[in-house]
PDB file of N, CA, C and O in Angstrom, chain B, residues numbered from 101:
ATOM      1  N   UNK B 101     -12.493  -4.170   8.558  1.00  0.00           N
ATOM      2  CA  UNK B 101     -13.110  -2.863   8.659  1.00  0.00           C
ATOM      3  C   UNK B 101     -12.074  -1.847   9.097  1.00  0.00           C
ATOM      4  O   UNK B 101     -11.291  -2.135  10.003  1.00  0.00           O
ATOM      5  N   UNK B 102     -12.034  -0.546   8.429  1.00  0.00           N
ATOM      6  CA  UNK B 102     -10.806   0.320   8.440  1.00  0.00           C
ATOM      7  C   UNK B 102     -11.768   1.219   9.576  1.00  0.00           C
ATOM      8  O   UNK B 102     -12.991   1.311   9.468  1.00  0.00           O
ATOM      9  N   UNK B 103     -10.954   1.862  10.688  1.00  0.00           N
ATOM     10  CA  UNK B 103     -11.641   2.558  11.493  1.00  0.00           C
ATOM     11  C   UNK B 103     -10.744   4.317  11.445  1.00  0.00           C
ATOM     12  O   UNK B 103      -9.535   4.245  11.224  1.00  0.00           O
ATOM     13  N   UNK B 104     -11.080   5.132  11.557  1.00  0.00           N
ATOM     14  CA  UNK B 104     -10.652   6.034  11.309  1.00  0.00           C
ATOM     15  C   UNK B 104     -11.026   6.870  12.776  1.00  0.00           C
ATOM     16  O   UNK B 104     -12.214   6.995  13.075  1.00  0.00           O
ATOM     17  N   UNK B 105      -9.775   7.528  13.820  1.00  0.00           N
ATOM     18  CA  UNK B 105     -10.058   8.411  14.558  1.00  0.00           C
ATOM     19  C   UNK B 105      -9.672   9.793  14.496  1.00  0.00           C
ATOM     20  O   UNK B 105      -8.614   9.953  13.887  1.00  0.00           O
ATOM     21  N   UNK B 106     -10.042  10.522  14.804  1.00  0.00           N
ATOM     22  CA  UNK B 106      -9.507  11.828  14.709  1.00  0.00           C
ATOM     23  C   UNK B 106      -8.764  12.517  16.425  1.00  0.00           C
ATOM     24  O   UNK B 106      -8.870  11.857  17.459  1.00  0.00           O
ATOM     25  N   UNK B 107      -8.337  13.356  16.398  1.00  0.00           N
ATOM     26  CA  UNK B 107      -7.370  13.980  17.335  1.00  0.00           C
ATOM     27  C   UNK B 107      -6.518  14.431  16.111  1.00  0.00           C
ATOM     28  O   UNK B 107      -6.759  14.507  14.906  1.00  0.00           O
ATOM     29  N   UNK B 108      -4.798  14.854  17.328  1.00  0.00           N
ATOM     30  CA  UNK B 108      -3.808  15.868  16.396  1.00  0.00           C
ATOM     31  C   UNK B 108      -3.111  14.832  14.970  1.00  0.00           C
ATOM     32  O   UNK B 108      -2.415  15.367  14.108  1.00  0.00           O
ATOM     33  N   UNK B 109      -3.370  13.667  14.947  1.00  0.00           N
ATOM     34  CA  UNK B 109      -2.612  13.145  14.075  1.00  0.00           C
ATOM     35  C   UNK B 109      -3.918  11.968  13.346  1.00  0.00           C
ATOM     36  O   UNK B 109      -4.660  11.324  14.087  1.00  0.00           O
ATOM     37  N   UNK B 110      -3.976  11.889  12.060  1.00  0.00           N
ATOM     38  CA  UNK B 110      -4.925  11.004  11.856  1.00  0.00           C
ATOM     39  C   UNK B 110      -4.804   9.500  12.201  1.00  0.00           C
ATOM     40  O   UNK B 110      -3.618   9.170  12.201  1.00  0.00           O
ATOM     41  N   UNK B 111      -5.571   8.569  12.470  1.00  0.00           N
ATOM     42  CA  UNK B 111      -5.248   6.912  13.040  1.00  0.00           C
ATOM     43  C   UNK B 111      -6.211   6.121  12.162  1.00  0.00           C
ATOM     44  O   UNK B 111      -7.420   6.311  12.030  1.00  0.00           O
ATOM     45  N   UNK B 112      -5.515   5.285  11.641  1.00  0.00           N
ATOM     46  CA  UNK B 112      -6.524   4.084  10.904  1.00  0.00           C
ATOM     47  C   UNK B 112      -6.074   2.850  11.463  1.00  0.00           C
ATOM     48  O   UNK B 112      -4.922   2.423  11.387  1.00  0.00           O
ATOM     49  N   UNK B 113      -7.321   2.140  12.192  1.00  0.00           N
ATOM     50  CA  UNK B 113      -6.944   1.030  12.653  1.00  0.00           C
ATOM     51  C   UNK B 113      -7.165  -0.695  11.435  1.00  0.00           C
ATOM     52  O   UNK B 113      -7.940  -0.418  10.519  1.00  0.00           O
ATOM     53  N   UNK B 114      -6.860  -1.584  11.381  1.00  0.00           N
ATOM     54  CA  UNK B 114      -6.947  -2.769  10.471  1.00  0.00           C
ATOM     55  C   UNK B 114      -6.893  -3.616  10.924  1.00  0.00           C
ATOM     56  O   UNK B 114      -6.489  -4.608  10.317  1.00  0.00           O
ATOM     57  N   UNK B 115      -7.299  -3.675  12.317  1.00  0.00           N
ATOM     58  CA  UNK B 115      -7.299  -4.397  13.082  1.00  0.00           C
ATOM     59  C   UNK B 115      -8.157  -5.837  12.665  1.00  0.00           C
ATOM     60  O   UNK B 115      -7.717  -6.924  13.040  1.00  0.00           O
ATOM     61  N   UNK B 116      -9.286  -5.747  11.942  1.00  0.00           N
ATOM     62  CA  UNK B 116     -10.212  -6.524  11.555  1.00  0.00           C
ATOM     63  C   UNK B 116     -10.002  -6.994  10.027  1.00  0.00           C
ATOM     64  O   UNK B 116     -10.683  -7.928   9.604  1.00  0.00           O
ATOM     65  N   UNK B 117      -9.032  -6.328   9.170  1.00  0.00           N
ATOM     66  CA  UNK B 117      -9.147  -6.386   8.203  1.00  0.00           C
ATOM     67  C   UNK B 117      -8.084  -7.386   7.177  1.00  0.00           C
ATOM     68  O   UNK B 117      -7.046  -7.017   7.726  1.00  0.00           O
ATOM     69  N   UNK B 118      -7.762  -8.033   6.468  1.00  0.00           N
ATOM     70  CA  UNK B 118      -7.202  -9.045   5.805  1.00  0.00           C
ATOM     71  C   UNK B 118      -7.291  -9.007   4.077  1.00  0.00           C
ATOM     72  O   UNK B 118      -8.153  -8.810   3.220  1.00  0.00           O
ATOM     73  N   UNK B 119      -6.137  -9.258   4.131  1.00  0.00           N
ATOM     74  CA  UNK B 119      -5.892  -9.433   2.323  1.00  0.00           C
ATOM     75  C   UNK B 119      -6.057  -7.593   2.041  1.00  0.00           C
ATOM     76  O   UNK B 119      -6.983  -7.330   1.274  1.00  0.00           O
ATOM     77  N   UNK B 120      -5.402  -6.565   2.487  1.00  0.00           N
ATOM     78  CA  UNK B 120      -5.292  -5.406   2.018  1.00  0.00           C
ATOM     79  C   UNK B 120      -3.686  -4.969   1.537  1.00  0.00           C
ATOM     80  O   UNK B 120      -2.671  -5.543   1.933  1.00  0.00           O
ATOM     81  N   UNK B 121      -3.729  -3.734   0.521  1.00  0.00           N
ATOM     82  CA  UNK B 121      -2.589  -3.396   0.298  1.00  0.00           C
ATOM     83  C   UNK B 121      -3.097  -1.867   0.361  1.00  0.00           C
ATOM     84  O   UNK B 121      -4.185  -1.457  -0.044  1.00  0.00           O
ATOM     85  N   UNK B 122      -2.078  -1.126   0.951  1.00  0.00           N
ATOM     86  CA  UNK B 122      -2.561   0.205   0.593  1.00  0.00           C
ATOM     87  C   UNK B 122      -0.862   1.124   0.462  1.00  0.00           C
ATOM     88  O   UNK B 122       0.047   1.553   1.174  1.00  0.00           O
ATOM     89  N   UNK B 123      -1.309   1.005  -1.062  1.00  0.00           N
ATOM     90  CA  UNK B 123      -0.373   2.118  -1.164  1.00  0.00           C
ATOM     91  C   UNK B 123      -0.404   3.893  -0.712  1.00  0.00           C
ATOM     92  O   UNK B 123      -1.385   4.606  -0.498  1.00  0.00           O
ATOM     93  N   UNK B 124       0.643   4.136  -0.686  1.00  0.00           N
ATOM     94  CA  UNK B 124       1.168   5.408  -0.593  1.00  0.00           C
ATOM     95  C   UNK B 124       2.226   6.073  -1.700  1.00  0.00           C
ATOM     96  O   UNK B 124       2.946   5.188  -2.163  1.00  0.00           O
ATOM     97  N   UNK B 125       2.490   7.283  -2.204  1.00  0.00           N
ATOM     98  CA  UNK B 125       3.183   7.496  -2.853  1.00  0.00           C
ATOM     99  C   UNK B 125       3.734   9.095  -2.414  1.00  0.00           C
ATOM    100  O   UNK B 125       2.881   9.912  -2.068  1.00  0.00           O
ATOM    101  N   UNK B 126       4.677   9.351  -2.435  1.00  0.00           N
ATOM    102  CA  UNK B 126       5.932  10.617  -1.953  1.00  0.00           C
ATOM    103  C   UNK B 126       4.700  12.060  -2.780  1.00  0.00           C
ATOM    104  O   UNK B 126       4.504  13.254  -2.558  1.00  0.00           O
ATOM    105  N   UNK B 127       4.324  11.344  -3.456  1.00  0.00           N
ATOM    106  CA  UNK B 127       3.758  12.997  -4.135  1.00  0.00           C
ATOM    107  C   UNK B 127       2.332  13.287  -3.630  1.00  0.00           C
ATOM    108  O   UNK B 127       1.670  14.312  -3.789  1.00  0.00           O
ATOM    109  N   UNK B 128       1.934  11.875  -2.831  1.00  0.00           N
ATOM    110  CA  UNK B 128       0.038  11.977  -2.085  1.00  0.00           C
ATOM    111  C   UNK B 128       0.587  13.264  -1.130  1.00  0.00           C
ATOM    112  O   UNK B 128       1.665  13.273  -0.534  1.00  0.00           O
ATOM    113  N   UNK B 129      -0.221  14.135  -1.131  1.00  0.00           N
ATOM    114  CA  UNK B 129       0.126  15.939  -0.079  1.00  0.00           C
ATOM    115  C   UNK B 129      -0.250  14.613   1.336  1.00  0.00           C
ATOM    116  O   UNK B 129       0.370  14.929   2.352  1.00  0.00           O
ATOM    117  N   UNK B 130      -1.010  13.434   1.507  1.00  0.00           N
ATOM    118  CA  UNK B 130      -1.531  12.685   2.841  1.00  0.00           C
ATOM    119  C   UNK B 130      -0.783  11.634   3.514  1.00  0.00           C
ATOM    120  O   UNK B 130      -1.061  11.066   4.570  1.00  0.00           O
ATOM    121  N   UNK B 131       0.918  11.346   2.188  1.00  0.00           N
ATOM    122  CA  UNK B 131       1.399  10.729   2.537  1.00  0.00           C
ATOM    123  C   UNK B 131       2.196  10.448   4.007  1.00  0.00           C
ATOM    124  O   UNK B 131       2.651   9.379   4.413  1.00  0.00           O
ATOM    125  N   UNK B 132       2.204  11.509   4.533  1.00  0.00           N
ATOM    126  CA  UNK B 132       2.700  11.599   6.125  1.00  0.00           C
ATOM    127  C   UNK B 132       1.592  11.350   6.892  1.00  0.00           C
ATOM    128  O   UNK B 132       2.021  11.128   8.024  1.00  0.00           O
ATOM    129  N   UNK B 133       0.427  11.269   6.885  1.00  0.00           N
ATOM    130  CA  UNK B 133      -0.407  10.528   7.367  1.00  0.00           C
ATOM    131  C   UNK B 133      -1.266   9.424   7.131  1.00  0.00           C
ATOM    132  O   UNK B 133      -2.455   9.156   7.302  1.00  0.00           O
ATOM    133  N   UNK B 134      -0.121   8.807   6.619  1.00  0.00           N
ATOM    134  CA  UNK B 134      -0.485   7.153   6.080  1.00  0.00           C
ATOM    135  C   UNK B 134      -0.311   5.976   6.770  1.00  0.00           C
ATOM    136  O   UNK B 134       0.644   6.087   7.539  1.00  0.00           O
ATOM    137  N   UNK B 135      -0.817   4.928   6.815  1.00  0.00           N
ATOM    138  CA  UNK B 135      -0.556   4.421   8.186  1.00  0.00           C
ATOM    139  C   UNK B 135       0.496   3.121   7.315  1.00  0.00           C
ATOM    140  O   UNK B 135       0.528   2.648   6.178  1.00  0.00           O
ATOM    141  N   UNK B 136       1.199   2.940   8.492  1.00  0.00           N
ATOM    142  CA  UNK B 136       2.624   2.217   7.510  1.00  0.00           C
ATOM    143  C   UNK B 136       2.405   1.110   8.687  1.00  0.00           C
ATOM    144  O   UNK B 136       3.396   0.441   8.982  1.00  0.00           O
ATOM    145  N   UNK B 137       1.450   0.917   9.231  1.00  0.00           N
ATOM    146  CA  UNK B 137       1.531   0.025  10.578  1.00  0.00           C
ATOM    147  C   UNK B 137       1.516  -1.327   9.720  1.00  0.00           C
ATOM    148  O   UNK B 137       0.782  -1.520   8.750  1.00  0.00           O
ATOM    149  N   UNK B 138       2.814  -2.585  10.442  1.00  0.00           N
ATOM    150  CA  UNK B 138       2.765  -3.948   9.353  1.00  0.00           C
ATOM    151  C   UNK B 138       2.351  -4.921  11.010  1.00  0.00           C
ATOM    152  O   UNK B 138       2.411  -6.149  11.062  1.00  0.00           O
ATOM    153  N   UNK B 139       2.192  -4.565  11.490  1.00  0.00           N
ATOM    154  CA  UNK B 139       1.056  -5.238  12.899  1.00  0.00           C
ATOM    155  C   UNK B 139       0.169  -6.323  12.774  1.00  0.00           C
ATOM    156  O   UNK B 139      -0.077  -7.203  13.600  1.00  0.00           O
ATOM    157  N   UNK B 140      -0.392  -6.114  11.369  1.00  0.00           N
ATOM    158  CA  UNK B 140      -1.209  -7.091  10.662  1.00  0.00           C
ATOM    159  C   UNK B 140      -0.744  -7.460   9.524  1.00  0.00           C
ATOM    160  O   UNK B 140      -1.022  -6.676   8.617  1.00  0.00           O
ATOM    161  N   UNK B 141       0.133  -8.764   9.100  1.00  0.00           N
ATOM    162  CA  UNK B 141       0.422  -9.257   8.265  1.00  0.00           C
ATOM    163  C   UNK B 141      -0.098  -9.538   7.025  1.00  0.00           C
ATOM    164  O   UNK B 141       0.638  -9.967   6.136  1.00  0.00           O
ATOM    165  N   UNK B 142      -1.303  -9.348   6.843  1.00  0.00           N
ATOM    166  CA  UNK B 142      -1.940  -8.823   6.095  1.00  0.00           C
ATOM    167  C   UNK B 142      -2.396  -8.194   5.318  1.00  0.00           C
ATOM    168  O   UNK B 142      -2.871  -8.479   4.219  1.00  0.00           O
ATOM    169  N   UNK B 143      -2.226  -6.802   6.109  1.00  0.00           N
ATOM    170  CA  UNK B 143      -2.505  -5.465   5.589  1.00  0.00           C
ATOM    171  C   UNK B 143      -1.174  -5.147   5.016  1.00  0.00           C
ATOM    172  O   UNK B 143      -0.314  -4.930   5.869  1.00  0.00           O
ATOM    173  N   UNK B 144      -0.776  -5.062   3.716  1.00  0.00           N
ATOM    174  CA  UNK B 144       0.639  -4.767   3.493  1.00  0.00           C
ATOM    175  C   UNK B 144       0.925  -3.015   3.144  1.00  0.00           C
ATOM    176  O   UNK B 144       1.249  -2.775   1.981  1.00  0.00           O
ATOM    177  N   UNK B 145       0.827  -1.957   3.996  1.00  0.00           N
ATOM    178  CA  UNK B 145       1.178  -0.872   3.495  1.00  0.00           C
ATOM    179  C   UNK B 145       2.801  -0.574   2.411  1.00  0.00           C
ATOM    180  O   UNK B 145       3.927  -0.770   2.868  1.00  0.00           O
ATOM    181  N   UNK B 146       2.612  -0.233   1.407  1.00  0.00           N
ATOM    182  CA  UNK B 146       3.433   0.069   0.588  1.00  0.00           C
ATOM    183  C   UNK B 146       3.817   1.675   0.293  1.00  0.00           C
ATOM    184  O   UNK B 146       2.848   2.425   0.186  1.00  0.00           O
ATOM    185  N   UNK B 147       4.990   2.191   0.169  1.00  0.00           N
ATOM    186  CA  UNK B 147       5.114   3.586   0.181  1.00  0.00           C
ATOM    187  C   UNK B 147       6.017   3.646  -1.271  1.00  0.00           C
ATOM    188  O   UNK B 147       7.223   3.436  -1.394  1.00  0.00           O
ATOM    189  N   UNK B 148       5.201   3.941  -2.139  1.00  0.00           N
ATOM    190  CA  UNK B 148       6.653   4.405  -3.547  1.00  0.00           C
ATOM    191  C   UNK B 148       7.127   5.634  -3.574  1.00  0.00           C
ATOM    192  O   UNK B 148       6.393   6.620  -3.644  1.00  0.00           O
ATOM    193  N   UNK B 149       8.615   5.692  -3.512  1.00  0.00           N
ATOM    194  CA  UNK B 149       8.971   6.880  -3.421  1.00  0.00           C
ATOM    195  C   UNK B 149       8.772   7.790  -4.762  1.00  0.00           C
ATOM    196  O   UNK B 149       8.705   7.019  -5.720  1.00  0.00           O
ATOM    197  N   UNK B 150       8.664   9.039  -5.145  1.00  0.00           N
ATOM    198  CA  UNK B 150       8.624   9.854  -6.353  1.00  0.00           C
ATOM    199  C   UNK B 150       7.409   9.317  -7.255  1.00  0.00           C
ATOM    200  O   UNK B 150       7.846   8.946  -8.345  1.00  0.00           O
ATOM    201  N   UNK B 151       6.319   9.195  -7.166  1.00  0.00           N
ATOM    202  CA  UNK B 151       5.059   9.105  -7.476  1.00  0.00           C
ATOM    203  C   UNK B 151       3.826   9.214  -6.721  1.00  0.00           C
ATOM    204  O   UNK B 151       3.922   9.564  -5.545  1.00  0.00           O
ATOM    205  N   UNK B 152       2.580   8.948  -7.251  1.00  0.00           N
ATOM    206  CA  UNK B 152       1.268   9.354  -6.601  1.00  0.00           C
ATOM    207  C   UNK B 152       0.899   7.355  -6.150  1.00  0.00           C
ATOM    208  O   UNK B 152       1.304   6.218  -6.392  1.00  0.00           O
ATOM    209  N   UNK B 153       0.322   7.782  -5.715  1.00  0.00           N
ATOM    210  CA  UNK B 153      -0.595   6.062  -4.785  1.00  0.00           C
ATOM    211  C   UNK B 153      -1.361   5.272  -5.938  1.00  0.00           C
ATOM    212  O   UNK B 153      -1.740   4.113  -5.768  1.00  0.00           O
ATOM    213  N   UNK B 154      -1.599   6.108  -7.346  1.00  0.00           N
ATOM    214  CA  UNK B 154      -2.257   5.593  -7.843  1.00  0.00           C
ATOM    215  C   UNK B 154      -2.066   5.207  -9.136  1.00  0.00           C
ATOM    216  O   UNK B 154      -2.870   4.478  -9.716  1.00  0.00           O
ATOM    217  N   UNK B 155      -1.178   5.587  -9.586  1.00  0.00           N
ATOM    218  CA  UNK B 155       0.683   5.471 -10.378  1.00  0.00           C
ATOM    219  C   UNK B 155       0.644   3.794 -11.046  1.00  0.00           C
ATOM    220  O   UNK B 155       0.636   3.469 -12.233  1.00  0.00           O
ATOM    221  N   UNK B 156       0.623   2.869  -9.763  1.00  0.00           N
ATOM    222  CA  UNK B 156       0.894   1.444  -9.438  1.00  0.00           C
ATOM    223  C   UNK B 156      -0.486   0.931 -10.532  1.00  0.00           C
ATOM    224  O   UNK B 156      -0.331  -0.169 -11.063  1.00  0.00           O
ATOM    225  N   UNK B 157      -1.696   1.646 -10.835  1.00  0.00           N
ATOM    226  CA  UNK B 157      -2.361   1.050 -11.595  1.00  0.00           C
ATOM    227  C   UNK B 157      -2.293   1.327 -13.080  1.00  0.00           C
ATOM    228  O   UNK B 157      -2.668   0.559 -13.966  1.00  0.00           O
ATOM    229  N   UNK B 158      -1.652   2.786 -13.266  1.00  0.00           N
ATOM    230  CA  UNK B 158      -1.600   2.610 -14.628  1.00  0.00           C
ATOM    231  C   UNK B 158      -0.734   1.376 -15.526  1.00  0.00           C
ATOM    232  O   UNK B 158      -0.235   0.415 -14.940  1.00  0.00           O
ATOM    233  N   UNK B 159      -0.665   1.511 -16.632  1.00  0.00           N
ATOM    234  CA  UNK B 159       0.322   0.239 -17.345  1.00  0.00           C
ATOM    235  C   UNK B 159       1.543   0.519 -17.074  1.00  0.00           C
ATOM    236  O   UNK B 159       1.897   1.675 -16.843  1.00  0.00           O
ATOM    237  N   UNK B 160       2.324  -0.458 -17.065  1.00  0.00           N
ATOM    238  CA  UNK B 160       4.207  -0.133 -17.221  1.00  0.00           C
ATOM    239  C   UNK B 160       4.101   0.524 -18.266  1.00  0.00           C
ATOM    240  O   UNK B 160       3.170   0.564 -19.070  1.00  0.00           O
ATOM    241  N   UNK B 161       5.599   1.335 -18.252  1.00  0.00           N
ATOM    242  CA  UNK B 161       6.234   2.034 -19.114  1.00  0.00           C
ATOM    243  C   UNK B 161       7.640   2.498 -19.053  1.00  0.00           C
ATOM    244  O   UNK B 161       8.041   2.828 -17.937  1.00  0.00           O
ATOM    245  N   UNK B 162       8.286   2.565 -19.837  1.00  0.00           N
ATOM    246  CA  UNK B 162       9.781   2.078 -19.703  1.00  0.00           C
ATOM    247  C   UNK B 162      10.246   3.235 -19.063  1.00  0.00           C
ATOM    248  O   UNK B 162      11.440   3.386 -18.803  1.00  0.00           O
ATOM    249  N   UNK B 163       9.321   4.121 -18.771  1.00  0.00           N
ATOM    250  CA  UNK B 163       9.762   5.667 -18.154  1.00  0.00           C
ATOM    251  C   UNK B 163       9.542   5.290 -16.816  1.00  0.00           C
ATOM    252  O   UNK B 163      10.259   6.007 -16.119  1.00  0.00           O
ATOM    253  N   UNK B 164       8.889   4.503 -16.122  1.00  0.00           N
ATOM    254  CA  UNK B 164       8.986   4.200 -14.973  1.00  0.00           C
ATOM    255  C   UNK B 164       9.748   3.894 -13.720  1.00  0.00           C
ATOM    256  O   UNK B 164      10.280   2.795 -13.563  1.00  0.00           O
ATOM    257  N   UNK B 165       9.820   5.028 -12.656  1.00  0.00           N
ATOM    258  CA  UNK B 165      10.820   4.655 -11.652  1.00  0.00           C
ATOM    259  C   UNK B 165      10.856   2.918 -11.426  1.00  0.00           C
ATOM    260  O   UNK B 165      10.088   1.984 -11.657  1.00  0.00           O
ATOM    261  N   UNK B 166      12.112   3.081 -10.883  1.00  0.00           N
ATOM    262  CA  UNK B 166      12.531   1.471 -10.210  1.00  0.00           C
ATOM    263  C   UNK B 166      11.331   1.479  -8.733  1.00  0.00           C
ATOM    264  O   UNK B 166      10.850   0.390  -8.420  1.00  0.00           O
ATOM    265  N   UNK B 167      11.027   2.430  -8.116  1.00  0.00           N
ATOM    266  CA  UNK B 167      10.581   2.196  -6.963  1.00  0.00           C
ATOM    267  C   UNK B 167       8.616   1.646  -7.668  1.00  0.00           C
ATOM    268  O   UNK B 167       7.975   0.714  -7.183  1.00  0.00           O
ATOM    269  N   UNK B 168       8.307   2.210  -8.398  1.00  0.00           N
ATOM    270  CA  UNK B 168       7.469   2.197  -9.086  1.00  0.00           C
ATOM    271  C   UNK B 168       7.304   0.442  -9.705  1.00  0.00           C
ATOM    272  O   UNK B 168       6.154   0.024  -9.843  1.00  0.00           O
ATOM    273  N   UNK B 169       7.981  -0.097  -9.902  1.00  0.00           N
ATOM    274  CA  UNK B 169       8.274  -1.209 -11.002  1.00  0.00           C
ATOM    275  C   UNK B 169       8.353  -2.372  -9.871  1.00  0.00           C
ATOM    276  O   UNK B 169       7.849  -3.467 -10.121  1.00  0.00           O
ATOM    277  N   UNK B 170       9.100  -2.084  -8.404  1.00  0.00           N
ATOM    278  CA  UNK B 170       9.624  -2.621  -7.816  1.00  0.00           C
ATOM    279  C   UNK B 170       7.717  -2.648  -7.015  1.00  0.00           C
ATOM    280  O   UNK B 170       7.118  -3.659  -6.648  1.00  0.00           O
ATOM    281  N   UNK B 171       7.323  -1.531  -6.980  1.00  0.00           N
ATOM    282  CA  UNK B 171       5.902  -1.855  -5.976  1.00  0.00           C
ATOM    283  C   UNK B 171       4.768  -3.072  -6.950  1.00  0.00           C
ATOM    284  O   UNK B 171       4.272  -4.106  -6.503  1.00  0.00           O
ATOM    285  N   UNK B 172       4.659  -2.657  -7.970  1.00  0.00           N
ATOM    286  CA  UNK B 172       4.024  -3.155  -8.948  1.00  0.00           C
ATOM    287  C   UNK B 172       4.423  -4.809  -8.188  1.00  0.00           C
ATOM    288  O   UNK B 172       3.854  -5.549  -7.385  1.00  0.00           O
ATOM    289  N   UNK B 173       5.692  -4.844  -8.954  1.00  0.00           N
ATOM    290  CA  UNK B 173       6.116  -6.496  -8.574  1.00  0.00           C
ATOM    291  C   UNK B 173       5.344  -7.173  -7.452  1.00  0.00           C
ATOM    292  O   UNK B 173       4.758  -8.255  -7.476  1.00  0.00           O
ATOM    293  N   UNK B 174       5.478  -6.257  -6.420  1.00  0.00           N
ATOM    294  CA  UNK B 174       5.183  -6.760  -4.935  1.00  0.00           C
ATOM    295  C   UNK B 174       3.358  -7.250  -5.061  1.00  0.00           C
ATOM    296  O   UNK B 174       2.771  -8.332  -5.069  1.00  0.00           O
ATOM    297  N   UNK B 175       2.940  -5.839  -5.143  1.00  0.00           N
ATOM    298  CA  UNK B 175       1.299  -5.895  -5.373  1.00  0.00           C
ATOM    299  C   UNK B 175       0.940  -6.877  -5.968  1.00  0.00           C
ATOM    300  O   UNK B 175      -0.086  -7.448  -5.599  1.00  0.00           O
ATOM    301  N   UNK B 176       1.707  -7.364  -7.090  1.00  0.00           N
ATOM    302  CA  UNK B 176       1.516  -8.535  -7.962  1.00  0.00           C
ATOM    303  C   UNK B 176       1.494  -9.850  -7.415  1.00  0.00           C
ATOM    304  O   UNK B 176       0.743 -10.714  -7.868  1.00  0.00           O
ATOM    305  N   UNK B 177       2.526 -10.113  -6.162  1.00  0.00           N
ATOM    306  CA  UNK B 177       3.064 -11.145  -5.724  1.00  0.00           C
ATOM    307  C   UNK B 177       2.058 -11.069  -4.831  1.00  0.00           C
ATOM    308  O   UNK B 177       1.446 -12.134  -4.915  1.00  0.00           O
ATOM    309  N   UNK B 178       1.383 -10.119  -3.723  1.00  0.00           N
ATOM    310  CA  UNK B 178       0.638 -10.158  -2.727  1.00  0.00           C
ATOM    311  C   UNK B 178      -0.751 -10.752  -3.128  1.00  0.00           C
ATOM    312  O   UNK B 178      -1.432 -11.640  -2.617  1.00  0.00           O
ATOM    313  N   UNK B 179      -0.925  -9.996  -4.164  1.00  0.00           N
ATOM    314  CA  UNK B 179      -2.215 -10.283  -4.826  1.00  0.00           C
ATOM    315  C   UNK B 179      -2.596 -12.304  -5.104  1.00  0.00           C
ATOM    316  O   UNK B 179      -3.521 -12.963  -4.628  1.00  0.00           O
ATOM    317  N   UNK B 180      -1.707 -12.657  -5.828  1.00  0.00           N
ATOM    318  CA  UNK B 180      -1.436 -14.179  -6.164  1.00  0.00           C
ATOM    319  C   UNK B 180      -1.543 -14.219  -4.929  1.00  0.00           C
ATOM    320  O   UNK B 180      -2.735 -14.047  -4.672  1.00  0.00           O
ATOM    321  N   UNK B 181      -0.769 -14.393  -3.713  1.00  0.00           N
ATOM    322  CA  UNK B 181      -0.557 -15.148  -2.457  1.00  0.00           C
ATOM    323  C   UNK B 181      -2.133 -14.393  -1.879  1.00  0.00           C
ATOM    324  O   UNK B 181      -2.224 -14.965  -0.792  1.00  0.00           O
ATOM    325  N   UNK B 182      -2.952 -13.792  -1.938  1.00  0.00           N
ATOM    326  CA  UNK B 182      -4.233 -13.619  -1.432  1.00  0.00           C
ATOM    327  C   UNK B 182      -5.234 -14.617  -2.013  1.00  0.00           C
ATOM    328  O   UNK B 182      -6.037 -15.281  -1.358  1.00  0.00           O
ATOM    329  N   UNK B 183      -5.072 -14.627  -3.323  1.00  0.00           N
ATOM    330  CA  UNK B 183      -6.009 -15.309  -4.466  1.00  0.00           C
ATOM    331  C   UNK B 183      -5.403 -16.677  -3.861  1.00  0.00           C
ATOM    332  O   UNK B 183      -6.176 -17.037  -2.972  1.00  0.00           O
ATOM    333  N   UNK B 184      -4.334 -17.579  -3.986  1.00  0.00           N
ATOM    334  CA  UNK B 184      -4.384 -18.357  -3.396  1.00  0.00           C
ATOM    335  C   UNK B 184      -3.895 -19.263  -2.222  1.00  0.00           C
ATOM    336  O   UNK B 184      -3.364 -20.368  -2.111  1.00  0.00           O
ATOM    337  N   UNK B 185      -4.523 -17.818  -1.033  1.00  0.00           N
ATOM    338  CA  UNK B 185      -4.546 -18.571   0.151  1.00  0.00           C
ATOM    339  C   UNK B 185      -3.428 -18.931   0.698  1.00  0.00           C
ATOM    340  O   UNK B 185      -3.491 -19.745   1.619  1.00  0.00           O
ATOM    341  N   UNK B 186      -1.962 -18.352   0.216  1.00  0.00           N
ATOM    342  CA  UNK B 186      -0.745 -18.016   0.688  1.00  0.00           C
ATOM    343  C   UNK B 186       0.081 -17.224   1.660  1.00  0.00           C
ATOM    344  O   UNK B 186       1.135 -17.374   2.279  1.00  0.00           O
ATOM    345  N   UNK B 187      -1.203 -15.976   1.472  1.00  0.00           N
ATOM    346  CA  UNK B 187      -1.399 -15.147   2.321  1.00  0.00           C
ATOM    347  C   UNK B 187      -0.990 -15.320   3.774  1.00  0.00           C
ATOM    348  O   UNK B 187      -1.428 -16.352   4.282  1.00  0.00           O
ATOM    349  N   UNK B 188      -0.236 -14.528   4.572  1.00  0.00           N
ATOM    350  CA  UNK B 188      -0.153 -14.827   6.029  1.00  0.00           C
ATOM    351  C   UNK B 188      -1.598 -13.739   6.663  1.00  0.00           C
ATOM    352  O   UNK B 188      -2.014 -12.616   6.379  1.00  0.00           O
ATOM    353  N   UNK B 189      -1.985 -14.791   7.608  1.00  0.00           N
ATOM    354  CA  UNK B 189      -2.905 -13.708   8.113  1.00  0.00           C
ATOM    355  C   UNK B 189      -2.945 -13.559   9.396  1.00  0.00           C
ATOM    356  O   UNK B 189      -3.670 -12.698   9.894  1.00  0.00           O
TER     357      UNK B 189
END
């Protein structure tokens, strides 16, 4: 369960939560308030530089940054190691 507080800086806690990835990308206007916390092995926050957060789902394309290609990979690899139970949690 993602908990969300408010004050001067936004806080999401994941404390409870397992098998997440949450990207970020340089062009989200929210990316400075993204939580990059790796506290929970689990929760894998990802940041691609020079794209949007949501980038990582369209298809490859040979126009595609390396940082882009390089998150994909990962998401890919996290995903398998969730599905089977590889996962650190």
């Amino acid at each position: 369960s993602a908990r969300v507080s408010s004050g001067p800086w936004l806080s999401l806690s994941f404390s409870r939560t397992s098998k997440l990835i949450v990207p970020n990308g340089s062009l989200d206007p929210w990316h400075v308030l993204g939580s990059y916390d790796r506290s929970n092995p689990s929760v894998v926050p990802i940041y691609i530089e020079g794209t949007a957060h949501c980038a990582d789902l369209y298809p490859a394309s040979n126009q595609d940054r390396t940082t882009l290609t390089e998150a994909r990979t990962l998401e890919e690899q996290l995903l398998k190691d969730f599905l089977t139970g590889n996962a650190r949690e």
